[in-house]
CSV table of C-alpha atoms and ligand atoms in Angstrom, one decimal:
chain,number,residue,atom,x,y,z
A,109,MET,CA,-39.9,-9.2,-23.5
A,110,MET,CA,-43.5,-9.1,-24.6
A,111,MET,CA,-42.3,-9.5,-28.2
A,112,MET,CA,-40.4,-12.6,-27.3
A,113,ARG,CA,-43.5,-14.1,-25.9
A,114,TYR,CA,-45.1,-14.2,-29.2
A,115,LEU,CA,-42.1,-15.0,-31.3
A,116,PRO,CA,-42.6,-18.3,-33.1
A,117,LEU,CA,-40.5,-20.8,-31.1
A,118,ALA,CA,-38.7,-22.1,-34.2
A,119,LEU,CA,-37.1,-18.7,-34.8
A,120,ILE,CA,-35.5,-18.4,-31.4
A,121,PRO,CA,-32.5,-20.7,-32.0
A,122,ALA,CA,-31.7,-18.9,-35.3
A,123,VAL,CA,-31.8,-15.5,-33.7
A,124,CYS,CA,-29.7,-16.6,-30.7
A,125,ALA,CA,-27.2,-18.4,-33.0
A,126,GLN,CA,-26.5,-15.1,-34.7
A,127,GLN,CA,-26.0,-13.3,-31.4
A,128,HIS,CA,-23.6,-15.9,-30.0
A,129,THR,CA,-20.8,-16.6,-32.3
A,130,PHE,CA,-17.4,-17.5,-30.8
A,131,GLU,CA,-18.7,-17.5,-27.2
A,132,ALA,CA,-21.4,-20.0,-28.1
A,133,GLN,CA,-18.9,-22.5,-29.2
A,134,GLN,CA,-17.4,-22.4,-25.7
A,135,GLN,CA,-20.7,-23.0,-24.0
A,136,GLU,CA,-23.0,-25.9,-23.5
A,137,PRO,CA,-26.1,-26.0,-25.8
A,138,TRP,CA,-28.6,-24.7,-23.3
A,139,THR,CA,-26.6,-21.7,-22.3
A,140,ALA,CA,-25.6,-21.0,-25.8
A,141,LYS,CA,-29.1,-21.0,-27.0
A,142,TYR,CA,-31.2,-19.7,-24.1
A,143,GLY,CA,-28.9,-18.2,-21.5
A,144,THR,CA,-29.7,-18.5,-17.8
A,145,GLN,CA,-31.9,-21.2,-16.4
A,146,THR,CA,-34.5,-19.1,-14.7
A,147,ASP,CA,-37.4,-20.3,-12.5
A,148,LEU,CA,-40.9,-19.5,-13.7
A,149,GLY,CA,-43.7,-18.6,-11.3
A,150,TYR,CA,-44.8,-22.2,-11.1
A,151,THR,CA,-41.4,-23.9,-11.2
A,152,GLY,CA,-38.3,-24.3,-9.0
A,153,PRO,CA,-37.8,-25.2,-5.3
A,154,LEU,CA,-40.2,-23.5,-3.0
A,155,SER,CA,-38.9,-20.4,-1.1
A,156,TYR,CA,-40.6,-17.1,-0.3
A,157,SER,CA,-40.8,-15.0,-3.4
A,158,HIS,CA,-38.1,-17.2,-5.1
A,159,LEU,CA,-35.5,-15.8,-2.7
A,160,PRO,CA,-32.3,-17.7,-2.0
A,161,TYR,CA,-33.1,-20.4,0.5
A,162,THR,CA,-30.6,-21.1,3.3
A,163,ARG,CA,-30.8,-23.1,6.5
A,164,CYS,CA,-29.6,-20.2,8.4
A,165,LEU,CA,-29.7,-21.9,11.9
A,166,ASP,CA,-26.8,-24.0,10.7
A,167,ASP,CA,-25.1,-21.7,8.2
A,168,ILE,CA,-23.4,-18.8,10.0
A,169,SER,CA,-21.6,-17.7,6.8
A,170,THR,CA,-24.7,-16.3,5.1
A,171,THR,CA,-25.5,-12.7,6.1
A,172,PHE,CA,-28.7,-10.8,5.5
A,173,ASP,CA,-30.6,-7.6,6.4
A,174,ILE,CA,-34.0,-9.3,6.5
A,175,ALA,CA,-34.7,-13.0,7.1
A,176,VAL,CA,-37.9,-14.8,6.3
A,177,LEU,CA,-38.3,-17.6,8.9
A,178,GLY,CA,-41.1,-20.2,9.2
A,179,MET,CA,-42.5,-21.4,12.5
A,180,PRO,CA,-44.7,-24.4,11.8
A,181,PHE,CA,-46.3,-24.6,15.2
A,182,ASP,CA,-50.0,-25.2,15.7
A,183,THR,CA,-50.5,-27.2,18.9
A,184,ALA,CA,-51.9,-24.4,21.1
A,185,THR,CA,-55.0,-23.5,19.0
A,186,SER,CA,-58.5,-23.4,20.4
A,187,TYR,CA,-60.5,-24.4,17.3
A,188,ARG,CA,-59.3,-25.6,13.9
A,189,PRO,CA,-55.7,-26.7,13.8
A,190,GLY,CA,-53.5,-26.7,10.7
A,191,ALA,CA,-51.4,-23.6,10.8
A,192,ARG,CA,-48.3,-25.8,10.9
A,193,PHE,CA,-48.7,-25.7,7.1
A,194,GLY,CA,-48.9,-21.9,7.1
A,195,PRO,CA,-45.2,-21.3,6.1
A,196,TYR,CA,-45.7,-23.7,3.2
A,197,ALA,CA,-49.0,-22.1,2.1
A,198,ILE,CA,-47.5,-18.5,2.3
A,199,ARG,CA,-44.4,-19.5,0.3
A,200,SER,CA,-46.7,-21.3,-2.2
A,201,GLY,CA,-48.9,-18.2,-2.4
A,202,SER,CA,-45.8,-16.1,-3.1
A,203,ARG,CA,-44.8,-18.0,-6.3
A,204,ARG,CA,-45.8,-15.1,-8.6
A,205,GLN,CA,-43.7,-12.7,-6.5
A,206,SER,CA,-40.0,-12.3,-7.1
A,207,PRO,CA,-37.3,-9.8,-6.3
A,208,ALA,CA,-36.9,-9.0,-10.0
A,209,GLY,CA,-40.6,-8.2,-10.4
A,210,GLY,CA,-41.1,-6.8,-7.0
A,211,TYR,CA,-41.9,-3.1,-7.8
A,212,ALA,CA,-45.3,-2.3,-6.2
A,213,LEU,CA,-47.2,0.5,-7.9
A,214,ASN,CA,-49.0,1.5,-4.8
A,215,TRP,CA,-45.7,1.7,-2.8
A,216,MET,CA,-43.7,3.1,-5.7
A,217,THR,CA,-40.8,0.9,-4.7
A,218,ASN,CA,-39.3,-2.6,-4.8
A,219,PRO,CA,-38.5,-3.7,-1.2
A,220,TYR,CA,-36.0,-6.2,-2.5
A,221,SER,CA,-33.8,-3.5,-4.0
A,222,HIS,CA,-33.2,-1.9,-0.6
A,223,ALA,CA,-32.0,-4.8,1.4
A,224,LYS,CA,-30.6,-8.3,1.3
A,225,VAL,CA,-33.6,-10.5,2.0
A,226,ILE,CA,-33.3,-14.3,2.2
A,227,ASP,CA,-35.5,-17.2,3.1
A,228,CYS,CA,-34.0,-18.9,6.2
A,229,GLY,CA,-36.3,-22.0,6.1
A,230,ASP,CA,-38.3,-23.3,9.0
A,231,VAL,CA,-37.6,-23.9,12.6
A,232,PRO,CA,-37.9,-27.7,13.1
A,233,VAL,CA,-40.5,-27.2,15.8
A,234,ASN,CA,-41.3,-30.3,18.0
A,235,PRO,CA,-45.0,-31.2,17.5
A,236,TYR,CA,-45.3,-33.3,20.7
A,237,ASP,CA,-44.0,-31.0,23.5
A,238,ASN,CA,-45.2,-27.4,23.5
A,239,ALA,CA,-42.7,-26.2,26.1
A,240,LEU,CA,-39.8,-27.6,24.0
A,241,ALA,CA,-41.3,-26.1,20.8
A,242,ILE,CA,-41.5,-22.7,22.4
A,243,ASP,CA,-37.9,-22.9,23.6
A,244,GLN,CA,-36.9,-24.0,20.1
A,245,MET,CA,-38.7,-21.0,18.5
A,246,GLU,CA,-37.1,-18.5,20.9
A,247,THR,CA,-33.6,-20.0,20.4
A,248,ALA,CA,-34.0,-19.9,16.7
A,249,TYR,CA,-35.1,-16.3,16.7
A,250,THR,CA,-32.3,-15.2,19.0
A,251,THR,CA,-29.8,-17.1,16.8
A,252,LEU,CA,-30.8,-15.0,13.7
A,253,LEU,CA,-31.3,-11.8,15.6
A,254,SER,CA,-27.8,-12.1,16.9
A,255,ARG,CA,-26.2,-12.3,13.4
A,256,PRO,CA,-24.5,-9.2,12.0
A,257,VAL,CA,-26.6,-7.3,9.4
A,258,ASN,CA,-25.4,-7.6,5.9
A,259,GLY,CA,-25.3,-3.8,5.7
A,260,SER,CA,-26.6,-3.2,2.1
A,261,ALA,CA,-26.0,0.4,1.3
A,262,SER,CA,-29.6,1.6,1.1
A,263,THR,CA,-31.0,-0.4,3.9
A,264,ARG,CA,-33.2,1.4,6.4
A,265,THR,CA,-32.3,-0.1,9.7
A,266,ALA,CA,-34.4,0.0,12.9
A,267,LYS,CA,-33.0,2.4,15.4
A,268,LEU,CA,-30.2,1.0,17.4
A,269,ALA,CA,-31.2,-1.5,20.0
A,270,HIS,CA,-30.5,-0.8,23.7
A,271,ASP,CA,-27.5,-3.1,23.4
A,272,GLY,CA,-26.1,-0.5,21.0
A,273,ALA,CA,-26.0,-2.8,18.0
A,274,GLU,CA,-27.9,-3.1,14.7
A,275,HIS,CA,-29.9,-6.2,14.3
A,276,PRO,CA,-31.4,-7.9,11.3
A,277,ARG,CA,-35.2,-7.9,11.0
A,278,ILE,CA,-37.1,-11.2,10.8
A,279,LEU,CA,-40.4,-11.7,9.0
A,280,THR,CA,-41.9,-14.8,10.6
A,281,LEU,CA,-44.4,-17.1,8.8
A,282,GLY,CA,-46.6,-18.8,11.4
A,283,GLY,CA,-47.8,-21.0,12.8
A,284,ASP,CA,-50.6,-20.3,15.3
A,285,HIS,CA,-50.4,-17.0,17.2
A,286,THR,CA,-48.7,-18.5,20.2
A,287,ILE,CA,-45.4,-18.1,18.3
A,288,VAL,CA,-45.4,-14.5,19.3
A,289,LEU,CA,-44.6,-15.3,22.9
A,290,PRO,CA,-41.1,-16.8,22.1
A,291,ILE,CA,-40.5,-14.0,19.6
A,292,LEU,CA,-41.2,-11.3,22.1
A,293,ARG,CA,-39.0,-13.0,24.7
A,294,SER,CA,-36.2,-13.0,22.1
A,295,LEU,CA,-36.8,-9.4,21.0
A,296,HIS,CA,-36.9,-8.3,24.7
A,297,GLN,CA,-33.3,-9.4,25.1
A,298,VAL,CA,-32.2,-6.9,22.4
A,299,TYR,CA,-34.8,-4.0,22.5
A,300,GLY,CA,-36.3,-4.2,26.0
A,301,PRO,CA,-40.0,-3.7,26.3
A,302,ILE,CA,-41.6,-2.9,22.9
A,303,SER,CA,-45.0,-1.9,21.6
A,304,VAL,CA,-47.1,-4.2,19.4
A,305,ILE,CA,-49.4,-3.4,16.5
A,306,HIS,CA,-51.7,-6.3,16.5
A,307,PHE,CA,-54.0,-6.9,13.6
A,308,ASP,CA,-56.6,-9.6,14.5
A,309,ALA,CA,-60.2,-10.5,14.8
A,310,HIS,CA,-59.6,-11.4,18.4
A,311,ILE,CA,-58.0,-9.6,21.3
A,312,ASP,CA,-55.6,-12.5,22.2
A,313,THR,CA,-55.3,-11.0,25.7
A,314,TRP,CA,-57.4,-13.6,27.5
A,315,PRO,CA,-56.4,-14.1,31.1
A,316,ALA,CA,-54.1,-17.1,31.5
A,317,GLY,CA,-56.2,-20.3,31.8
A,318,ALA,CA,-59.3,-18.7,30.4
A,319,LEU,CA,-59.3,-20.9,27.3
A,320,SER,CA,-58.1,-24.1,28.8
A,321,GLY,CA,-60.1,-24.1,32.0
A,322,VAL,CA,-57.7,-26.5,33.8
A,323,LEU,CA,-54.7,-24.6,35.0
A,324,THR,CA,-51.4,-26.3,34.3
A,325,GLU,CA,-48.3,-24.3,33.5
A,326,GLN,CA,-48.4,-25.4,29.9
A,327,SER,CA,-52.1,-25.1,29.2
A,328,LYS,CA,-51.9,-21.4,30.0
A,329,VAL,CA,-49.9,-20.9,26.9
A,330,THR,CA,-52.3,-20.6,24.0
A,331,HIS,CA,-52.9,-18.6,20.8
A,332,GLY,CA,-55.4,-16.5,22.8
A,333,THR,CA,-53.5,-15.9,26.0
A,334,PHE,CA,-49.9,-15.2,24.8
A,335,PHE,CA,-50.2,-11.4,25.0
A,336,THR,CA,-51.3,-11.6,28.7
A,337,LEU,CA,-48.3,-13.8,29.5
A,338,ALA,CA,-45.9,-11.5,27.5
A,339,PHE,CA,-47.2,-8.5,29.5
A,340,GLU,CA,-46.8,-10.3,32.8
A,341,GLU,CA,-43.2,-11.2,31.8
A,342,GLY,CA,-42.6,-7.5,31.2
A,343,LEU,CA,-41.9,-8.0,27.5
A,344,MET,CA,-44.3,-5.3,26.2
A,345,SER,CA,-44.7,-1.6,26.9
A,346,ASN,CA,-48.2,-0.3,27.7
A,347,THR,CA,-48.6,1.5,24.4
A,348,SER,CA,-49.8,-1.3,22.1
A,349,ILE,CA,-52.8,-1.3,19.8
A,350,HIS,CA,-55.2,-3.8,18.2
A,351,ALA,CA,-56.8,-3.3,14.8
A,352,GLY,CA,-59.6,-5.2,13.2
A,353,ILE,CA,-61.2,-6.7,16.4
A,354,ARG,CA,-64.7,-8.2,16.2
A,355,ASN,CA,-64.8,-11.3,18.4
A,356,LYS,CA,-67.5,-11.9,21.0
A,357,LEU,CA,-66.5,-11.9,24.7
A,358,HIS,CA,-67.9,-13.2,28.0
A,359,GLY,CA,-68.3,-9.6,29.1
A,360,PRO,CA,-66.9,-6.0,29.0
A,361,GLU,CA,-64.5,-6.8,31.9
A,362,LEU,CA,-62.3,-8.5,29.4
A,363,ILE,CA,-61.8,-5.2,27.7
A,364,GLU,CA,-60.7,-3.7,31.0
A,365,HIS,CA,-58.2,-6.5,31.3
A,366,ASP,CA,-57.1,-5.8,27.7
A,367,GLU,CA,-56.4,-2.2,28.7
A,368,GLU,CA,-54.4,-3.3,31.7
A,369,VAL,CA,-52.3,-5.5,29.3
A,370,GLY,CA,-51.5,-2.3,27.4
A,371,PHE,CA,-53.8,-2.3,24.4
A,372,GLU,CA,-56.0,0.3,22.8
A,373,LEU,CA,-58.8,-1.1,20.6
A,374,ILE,CA,-59.7,-0.4,17.0
A,375,LEU,CA,-62.8,-2.4,16.0
A,376,ALA,CA,-63.4,-3.8,12.5
A,377,ASP,CA,-66.5,-1.6,12.3
A,378,ASP,CA,-64.4,1.6,13.1
A,379,ILE,CA,-63.3,1.6,9.5
A,380,ASP,CA,-66.8,2.8,8.4
A,381,ASP,CA,-66.8,5.7,10.8
A,382,LEU,CA,-63.1,6.7,10.8
A,383,GLY,CA,-61.9,5.6,7.4
A,384,THR,CA,-58.4,4.2,6.8
A,385,ASP,CA,-56.6,7.5,7.2
A,386,GLU,CA,-57.9,8.1,10.7
A,387,ILE,CA,-57.1,4.5,11.7
A,388,VAL,CA,-53.6,5.1,10.5
A,389,LYS,CA,-53.4,8.3,12.6
A,390,HIS,CA,-54.6,6.5,15.7
A,391,ILE,CA,-52.0,3.8,15.4
A,392,ARG,CA,-49.2,6.3,14.6
A,393,GLN,CA,-50.1,8.4,17.6
A,394,ARG,CA,-50.2,5.4,19.9
A,395,ILE,CA,-46.9,4.0,18.8
A,396,GLY,CA,-44.8,7.2,18.3
A,397,ASP,CA,-41.1,6.4,18.1
A,398,SER,CA,-41.1,3.2,20.2
A,399,PRO,CA,-39.6,0.1,18.8
A,400,VAL,CA,-42.6,-1.7,17.5
A,401,TYR,CA,-43.4,-5.3,16.5
A,402,LEU,CA,-46.1,-5.9,13.9
A,403,SER,CA,-48.2,-9.1,14.5
A,404,PHE,CA,-50.7,-9.9,11.8
A,405,ASP,CA,-53.4,-12.6,12.2
A,406,ILE,CA,-54.8,-13.5,8.8
A,407,ASP,CA,-58.3,-13.7,10.5
A,408,THR,CA,-58.2,-9.9,10.4
A,409,ILE,CA,-59.3,-10.2,6.8
A,410,ASP,CA,-62.9,-11.2,6.1
A,411,PRO,CA,-63.3,-15.0,5.8
A,412,GLY,CA,-64.7,-14.4,2.3
A,413,GLN,CA,-61.2,-13.4,1.2
A,414,ALA,CA,-59.2,-15.4,3.7
A,415,PRO,CA,-61.2,-18.6,4.7
A,416,ALA,CA,-58.1,-20.6,5.6
A,417,THR,CA,-57.6,-19.9,9.2
A,418,GLY,CA,-58.3,-21.5,12.6
A,419,THR,CA,-60.9,-19.2,14.1
A,420,PRO,CA,-62.7,-17.3,11.3
A,421,GLU,CA,-64.9,-14.4,12.3
A,422,PRO,CA,-67.5,-12.8,9.9
A,423,ALA,CA,-67.5,-9.2,8.7
A,424,GLY,CA,-63.8,-8.3,8.6
A,425,TRP,CA,-61.7,-5.9,6.6
A,426,THR,CA,-60.8,-6.5,2.9
A,427,GLY,CA,-57.3,-7.1,1.7
A,428,ARG,CA,-57.3,-3.7,-0.1
A,429,GLU,CA,-58.4,-1.8,3.0
A,430,THR,CA,-55.8,-3.5,5.1
A,431,LYS,CA,-53.0,-3.0,2.7
A,432,ARG,CA,-53.8,0.7,2.6
A,433,ILE,CA,-53.6,1.0,6.4
A,434,LEU,CA,-50.3,-0.9,6.3
A,435,ARG,CA,-48.8,1.6,3.8
A,436,GLY,CA,-49.8,4.4,6.2
A,437,LEU,CA,-47.6,2.9,8.9
A,438,ALA,CA,-44.3,3.3,7.0
A,439,GLY,CA,-41.6,5.0,9.0
A,440,LEU,CA,-42.5,3.6,12.4
A,441,ASN,CA,-39.6,1.9,14.1
A,442,PHE,CA,-40.4,-1.7,13.1
A,443,VAL,CA,-38.1,-4.3,14.8
A,444,GLY,CA,-39.9,-7.4,13.4
A,445,ALA,CA,-43.1,-8.7,11.9
A,446,ASP,CA,-45.1,-11.9,11.5
A,447,ILE,CA,-48.1,-13.3,9.6
A,448,VAL,CA,-49.9,-16.1,11.5
A,449,GLU,CA,-52.8,-18.5,11.5
A,450,VAL,CA,-52.8,-19.4,7.8
A,451,ALA,CA,-54.2,-23.0,7.8
A,452,PRO,CA,-54.3,-24.0,4.1
A,453,ALA,CA,-56.5,-27.2,4.6
A,454,TYR,CA,-59.4,-24.8,4.8
A,455,ASP,CA,-58.4,-22.8,1.7
A,456,ASN,CA,-60.1,-22.5,-1.7
A,457,ALA,CA,-57.9,-22.0,-4.8
A,458,ASP,CA,-55.0,-20.8,-2.6
A,459,ILE,CA,-56.7,-17.4,-2.0
A,460,THR,CA,-55.7,-17.1,1.6
A,461,GLY,CA,-52.1,-18.1,0.9
A,462,ILE,CA,-51.8,-15.7,-2.0
A,463,LEU,CA,-53.2,-12.8,0.1
A,464,ALA,CA,-50.9,-13.7,3.0
A,465,ALA,CA,-47.9,-13.6,0.7
A,466,GLY,CA,-49.0,-10.2,-0.6
A,467,LEU,CA,-49.4,-8.8,2.9
A,468,ALA,CA,-46.0,-10.3,3.9
A,469,ASP,CA,-44.5,-8.3,1.0
A,470,ASP,CA,-45.9,-5.1,2.5
A,471,PHE,CA,-44.2,-6.0,5.8
A,472,LEU,CA,-40.9,-6.2,4.0
A,473,THR,CA,-41.6,-2.8,2.5
A,474,LEU,CA,-42.3,-1.4,6.0
A,475,PHE,CA,-38.9,-2.6,7.0
A,476,VAL,CA,-37.1,-0.6,4.3
A,477,THR,CA,-39.1,2.6,3.8
A,478,ASP,CA,-39.0,5.8,5.8
A,479,GLU,CA,-42.5,7.3,5.1
A,480,PRO,CA,-45.8,6.4,3.5
A,481,PRO,CA,-45.8,6.6,-0.4
A,482,LYS,CA,-47.1,9.9,-1.7
A,483,ARG,CA,-48.9,8.7,-4.8
A,484,GLN,CA,-50.8,11.3,-6.7
A,485,VAL,CA,-54.3,10.1,-7.4
A,486,LYS,CA,-56.0,11.4,-10.5
A,487,GLN,CA,-59.1,13.4,-9.6
A,488,LYS,CA,-62.3,12.1,-10.8
A,489,ARG,CA,-63.0,15.2,-12.9
A,490,ALA,CA,-59.6,15.0,-14.6
A,491,LEU,CA,-60.2,11.4,-15.4
A,492,LYS,CA,-63.5,12.3,-17.0
A,493,ASP,CA,-61.9,15.0,-19.1
A,494,ASP,CA,-59.4,12.4,-20.4
A,495,LEU,CA,-62.2,10.2,-21.6
B,722,MN,MN1,-54.7,-14.1,16.9
């Protein structure tokens, strides 16, 4: 492969012509000379990691184990809007990813080789009526969740749902964080109350109406109140956990409320005292064997590495630290995942979209692996000896 890269172009037709004799005469010139028309990293229609793209809401004939689904909704944000372009930005950031080149050294596996993963496109979310949009997102999620799994031989499936069936897993590309409310409503129909691992700079458990001030039924539903609403609706168990929190509050009473909503708190600063391994242990102990949903707000990451988000907070975790924590969570009973709040209008050189795509690949790997990778790290001393 590397040799071909440096082969003078003029030689390629001659070499190929020798390889293709009778067969070549039966084929069109491109195929005869160059074989398959493959997409390069920077070419082709845009889908997540160059996966097959299907409008799954219409097409009931395409089966899958894992669906990537966009929810371009951003009309319940408190500060900078723009996450409706999140699915586009994450797909664009994934252009150098592909199933063929998906082997991750730190995971020691390729998630695409374990399951049939496809890009199901975007829910055509109404941008003028939030109640309608939220119903559309729930309906779309339930539509895909109800489909039979493809059943690829080596797929690790989530434990059977309380309806006794296996269900596909959906990786959702947001959208502002409000999209989790319709997702939890849909998952509840299948799994009952579930735990949530919530990576975020903010707790997102504000009391209903705390952000909007004026209490109308719709203004309660925002990207900072959705967990409170989900808990009040009985969608979540009381064993959820936040990770990466560092927002300021009106007072400590909001943390009491956060506990009532079912969350334990891991602050961004805790990584300095506990380290990544202890954070992993905390999360695993909290979740146990429960069906668990992974919700990841890109503002978990320091704005220096992920500036393109609606409510950036300084002094967050790095991409590398976060990815290490994620690998430690392999084997938990993940029933779905999302990455939200990517708003590319505020990006520089696509860095947020590229990082979000890399994190999304880790979520896919969490769906198909049974335990954290056991990579042997060369000891410093041994490394020194080699030199
Ligand atoms: Mn959030």
